[in-house]
């Protein structure tokens, strides 16, 4: 691995505290971390250089909610609603998954992220049908080279003691050593999906192990949203670090309670609109003071790249009735996709901006394409005009994982063959 690297002469966008165009500058990377940002930096002896002339250099995107294992069932539930997704994907397809299917889907989904400029991923994984599935999931995340939070959702029967024991085993065996690019969270089904008893077991297990929680909460109707939050409050669980996924039906006051408790929100605007979950709470959550991030959720019925997700967030928020969302800007969307995503995922000290000392999770975008050329506002161009074709180079922790538009270090054709075989089997009628 190259220990020193200099990206030269790029049009640099930093994202903290707010997306700002710094102008033409260089970015120095040493031992996987950002060492300096500025014009005219000298390349240390032996450093590799990447000429970013005519390119945008910025932090990589952060996807805070994705069921990565579903890469092999892309567009399998197009034009459906949430009940159709639950029946087709979780009811029919998921039980057919073998560990090797989980590996192929998770590796392909992670590489899809890297290929499109997503360098950090919260993988909400509810395909843990047994220890082999778990091992395959973690192995795929690590092999991909992405920075990831593995959201472990226990997939066994209703034995809550087994839930605690197996979650503890996974934490101990796979995450008990020195930190790496893949860390762990507890992906909770309760209280709104799986009920109170499971919720208590999940959240207490997370507290015992020191794991953050990520849970689908607030997206199942106003009554469910209110009762779920009241449940956490009544059991003294709201102060535990938690990401509330969707959060569509929380009132403004409930969002303020989440903010006050240190909670965060992940919005999946494309999926929330496509399967009729509800109006994305993007602007309301941010106005309440909640760090609010973006997620692709599932490619079974939505797009998998952050450009599409940012545009969905931007257009749906600005299209709110009576102009309520017109204050939302392209800079807000880009912030949600980078530093605010890192904040929501609990990784703001490591990634999401170009602050020296952070991990060098970087994205280099081409601007010499007809869809992006002559961009007068580079921030707006990234949000409104760029797409995956513009992703030229991607770094994770200073390691180049995509160069010149091509992923490095992976046999993509062989992986696609495995994914195709897996997809054909799990989708068979």
PDB file of N, CA and C in Angstrom, residues 21-60:
ATOM      1  N   UNK A  21     -16.486  25.291  -1.822  1.00  0.00           N
ATOM      2  CA  UNK A  21     -15.484  25.119  -2.865  1.00  0.00           C
ATOM      3  C   UNK A  21     -14.223  25.851  -2.437  1.00  0.00           C
ATOM      4  N   UNK A  22     -13.142  25.108  -2.224  1.00  0.00           N
ATOM      5  CA  UNK A  22     -11.889  25.707  -1.776  1.00  0.00           C
ATOM      6  C   UNK A  22     -11.062  26.240  -2.935  1.00  0.00           C
ATOM      7  N   UNK A  23     -11.439  25.887  -4.153  1.00  0.00           N
ATOM      8  CA  UNK A  23     -10.678  26.310  -5.319  1.00  0.00           C
ATOM      9  C   UNK A  23      -9.677  25.253  -5.724  1.00  0.00           C
ATOM     10  N   UNK A  24      -8.774  25.612  -6.616  1.00  0.00           N
ATOM     11  CA  UNK A  24      -7.757  24.669  -7.088  1.00  0.00           C
ATOM     12  C   UNK A  24      -6.737  24.432  -5.984  1.00  0.00           C
ATOM     13  N   UNK A  25      -6.554  23.183  -5.623  1.00  0.00           N
ATOM     14  CA  UNK A  25      -5.679  22.861  -4.494  1.00  0.00           C
ATOM     15  C   UNK A  25      -5.223  21.415  -4.596  1.00  0.00           C
ATOM     16  N   UNK A  26      -4.354  21.028  -3.666  1.00  0.00           N
ATOM     17  CA  UNK A  26      -3.823  19.675  -3.579  1.00  0.00           C
ATOM     18  C   UNK A  26      -4.297  19.040  -2.273  1.00  0.00           C
ATOM     19  N   UNK A  27      -4.291  17.719  -2.245  1.00  0.00           N
ATOM     20  CA  UNK A  27      -4.606  16.977  -1.025  1.00  0.00           C
ATOM     21  C   UNK A  27      -3.487  15.968  -0.790  1.00  0.00           C
ATOM     22  N   UNK A  28      -2.823  16.093   0.359  1.00  0.00           N
ATOM     23  CA  UNK A  28      -1.729  15.201   0.719  1.00  0.00           C
ATOM     24  C   UNK A  28      -2.238  14.113   1.661  1.00  0.00           C
ATOM     25  N   UNK A  29      -1.931  12.872   1.307  1.00  0.00           N
ATOM     26  CA  UNK A  29      -2.339  11.709   2.102  1.00  0.00           C
ATOM     27  C   UNK A  29      -1.092  11.005   2.613  1.00  0.00           C
ATOM     28  N   UNK A  30      -1.023  10.798   3.921  1.00  0.00           N
ATOM     29  CA  UNK A  30       0.094  10.076   4.518  1.00  0.00           C
ATOM     30  C   UNK A  30      -0.438   8.998   5.445  1.00  0.00           C
ATOM     31  N   UNK A  31       0.048   7.772   5.250  1.00  0.00           N
ATOM     32  CA  UNK A  31      -0.362   6.627   6.069  1.00  0.00           C
ATOM     33  C   UNK A  31      -1.877   6.494   6.171  1.00  0.00           C
ATOM     34  N   UNK A  32      -2.538   6.725   5.034  1.00  0.00           N
ATOM     35  CA  UNK A  32      -3.970   6.520   4.958  1.00  0.00           C
ATOM     36  C   UNK A  32      -4.822   7.663   5.440  1.00  0.00           C
ATOM     37  N   UNK A  33      -4.198   8.722   5.936  1.00  0.00           N
ATOM     38  CA  UNK A  33      -4.949   9.859   6.479  1.00  0.00           C
ATOM     39  C   UNK A  33      -4.648  11.139   5.706  1.00  0.00           C
ATOM     40  N   UNK A  34      -5.586  12.055   5.772  1.00  0.00           N
ATOM     41  CA  UNK A  34      -5.391  13.363   5.144  1.00  0.00           C
ATOM     42  C   UNK A  34      -4.379  14.141   5.976  1.00  0.00           C
ATOM     43  N   UNK A  35      -3.294  14.537   5.344  1.00  0.00           N
ATOM     44  CA  UNK A  35      -2.242  15.263   6.059  1.00  0.00           C
ATOM     45  C   UNK A  35      -2.345  16.762   5.862  1.00  0.00           C
ATOM     46  N   UNK A  36      -2.744  17.193   4.666  1.00  0.00           N
ATOM     47  CA  UNK A  36      -2.830  18.626   4.392  1.00  0.00           C
ATOM     48  C   UNK A  36      -3.684  18.845   3.157  1.00  0.00           C
ATOM     49  N   UNK A  37      -4.315  20.019   3.108  1.00  0.00           N
ATOM     50  CA  UNK A  37      -5.105  20.441   1.954  1.00  0.00           C
ATOM     51  C   UNK A  37      -4.746  21.885   1.654  1.00  0.00           C
ATOM     52  N   UNK A  38      -4.371  22.168   0.414  1.00  0.00           N
ATOM     53  CA  UNK A  38      -4.043  23.539   0.073  1.00  0.00           C
ATOM     54  C   UNK A  38      -3.346  23.615  -1.271  1.00  0.00           C
ATOM     55  N   UNK A  39      -3.156  24.814  -1.782  1.00  0.00           N
ATOM     56  CA  UNK A  39      -2.494  24.974  -3.089  1.00  0.00           C
ATOM     57  C   UNK A  39      -0.985  24.811  -2.971  1.00  0.00           C
ATOM     58  N   UNK A  40      -0.402  24.258  -4.007  1.00  0.00           N
ATOM     59  CA  UNK A  40       1.052  24.216  -4.104  1.00  0.00           C
ATOM     60  C   UNK A  40       1.747  23.328  -3.108  1.00  0.00           C
ATOM     61  N   UNK A  41       1.119  22.264  -2.661  1.00  0.00           N
ATOM     62  CA  UNK A  41       1.784  21.360  -1.720  1.00  0.00           C
ATOM     63  C   UNK A  41       2.891  20.603  -2.435  1.00  0.00           C
ATOM     64  N   UNK A  42       4.007  20.447  -1.756  1.00  0.00           N
ATOM     65  CA  UNK A  42       5.137  19.725  -2.343  1.00  0.00           C
ATOM     66  C   UNK A  42       4.971  18.233  -2.101  1.00  0.00           C
ATOM     67  N   UNK A  43       5.257  17.448  -3.129  1.00  0.00           N
ATOM     68  CA  UNK A  43       5.172  15.995  -2.991  1.00  0.00           C
ATOM     69  C   UNK A  43       6.400  15.487  -2.256  1.00  0.00           C
ATOM     70  N   UNK A  44       6.246  14.814  -1.128  1.00  0.00           N
ATOM     71  CA  UNK A  44       7.405  14.235  -0.438  1.00  0.00           C
ATOM     72  C   UNK A  44       8.123  13.234  -1.334  1.00  0.00           C
ATOM     73  N   UNK A  45       9.366  12.992  -1.041  1.00  0.00           N
ATOM     74  CA  UNK A  45      10.150  12.063  -1.835  1.00  0.00           C
ATOM     75  C   UNK A  45       9.499  10.678  -1.812  1.00  0.00           C
ATOM     76  N   UNK A  46       9.345  10.095  -2.981  1.00  0.00           N
ATOM     77  CA  UNK A  46       8.771   8.759  -3.075  1.00  0.00           C
ATOM     78  C   UNK A  46       7.264   8.720  -3.103  1.00  0.00           C
ATOM     79  N   UNK A  47       6.619   9.883  -3.024  1.00  0.00           N
ATOM     80  CA  UNK A  47       5.155   9.898  -3.005  1.00  0.00           C
ATOM     81  C   UNK A  47       4.591   9.609  -4.393  1.00  0.00           C
ATOM     82  N   UNK A  48       3.476   8.911  -4.416  1.00  0.00           N
ATOM     83  CA  UNK A  48       2.733   8.747  -5.659  1.00  0.00           C
ATOM     84  C   UNK A  48       1.901  10.000  -5.880  1.00  0.00           C
ATOM     85  N   UNK A  49       1.775  10.426  -7.112  1.00  0.00           N
ATOM     86  CA  UNK A  49       0.938  11.587  -7.409  1.00  0.00           C
ATOM     87  C   UNK A  49      -0.204  11.178  -8.334  1.00  0.00           C
ATOM     88  N   UNK A  50      -1.342  11.800  -8.099  1.00  0.00           N
ATOM     89  CA  UNK A  50      -2.505  11.633  -8.957  1.00  0.00           C
ATOM     90  C   UNK A  50      -2.875  13.015  -9.469  1.00  0.00           C
ATOM     91  N   UNK A  51      -2.792  13.191 -10.770  1.00  0.00           N
ATOM     92  CA  UNK A  51      -3.117  14.478 -11.378  1.00  0.00           C
ATOM     93  C   UNK A  51      -4.638  14.634 -11.430  1.00  0.00           C
ATOM     94  N   UNK A  52      -5.167  15.567 -10.664  1.00  0.00           N
ATOM     95  CA  UNK A  52      -6.614  15.797 -10.612  1.00  0.00           C
ATOM     96  C   UNK A  52      -7.018  17.044 -11.385  1.00  0.00           C
ATOM     97  N   UNK A  53      -6.171  17.500 -12.289  1.00  0.00           N
ATOM     98  CA  UNK A  53      -6.495  18.661 -13.099  1.00  0.00           C
ATOM     99  C   UNK A  53      -7.810  18.434 -13.850  1.00  0.00           C
ATOM    100  N   UNK A  54      -8.714  19.399 -13.773  1.00  0.00           N
ATOM    101  CA  UNK A  54      -9.994  19.265 -14.431  1.00  0.00           C
ATOM    102  C   UNK A  54     -10.939  18.304 -13.727  1.00  0.00           C
ATOM    103  N   UNK A  55     -10.609  17.949 -12.493  1.00  0.00           N
ATOM    104  CA  UNK A  55     -11.432  17.041 -11.706  1.00  0.00           C
ATOM    105  C   UNK A  55     -11.876  17.725 -10.414  1.00  0.00           C
ATOM    106  N   UNK A  56     -12.997  17.243  -9.869  1.00  0.00           N
ATOM    107  CA  UNK A  56     -13.425  17.648  -8.537  1.00  0.00           C
ATOM    108  C   UNK A  56     -12.878  16.647  -7.537  1.00  0.00           C
ATOM    109  N   UNK A  57     -12.260  17.120  -6.465  1.00  0.00           N
ATOM    110  CA  UNK A  57     -11.775  16.272  -5.380  1.00  0.00           C
ATOM    111  C   UNK A  57     -12.596  16.593  -4.139  1.00  0.00           C
ATOM    112  N   UNK A  58     -13.170  15.580  -3.519  1.00  0.00           N
ATOM    113  CA  UNK A  58     -14.080  15.800  -2.389  1.00  0.00           C
ATOM    114  C   UNK A  58     -14.116  14.548  -1.514  1.00  0.00           C
ATOM    115  N   UNK A  59     -14.725  14.646  -0.339  1.00  0.00           N
ATOM    116  CA  UNK A  59     -14.884  13.441   0.487  1.00  0.00           C
ATOM    117  C   UNK A  59     -15.801  12.430  -0.193  1.00  0.00           C
ATOM    118  N   UNK A  60     -15.576  11.154   0.086  1.00  0.00           N
ATOM    119  CA  UNK A  60     -16.455  10.117  -0.432  1.00  0.00           C
ATOM    120  C   UNK A  60     -17.832  10.204   0.200  1.00  0.00           C
TER     121      UNK A  60
END
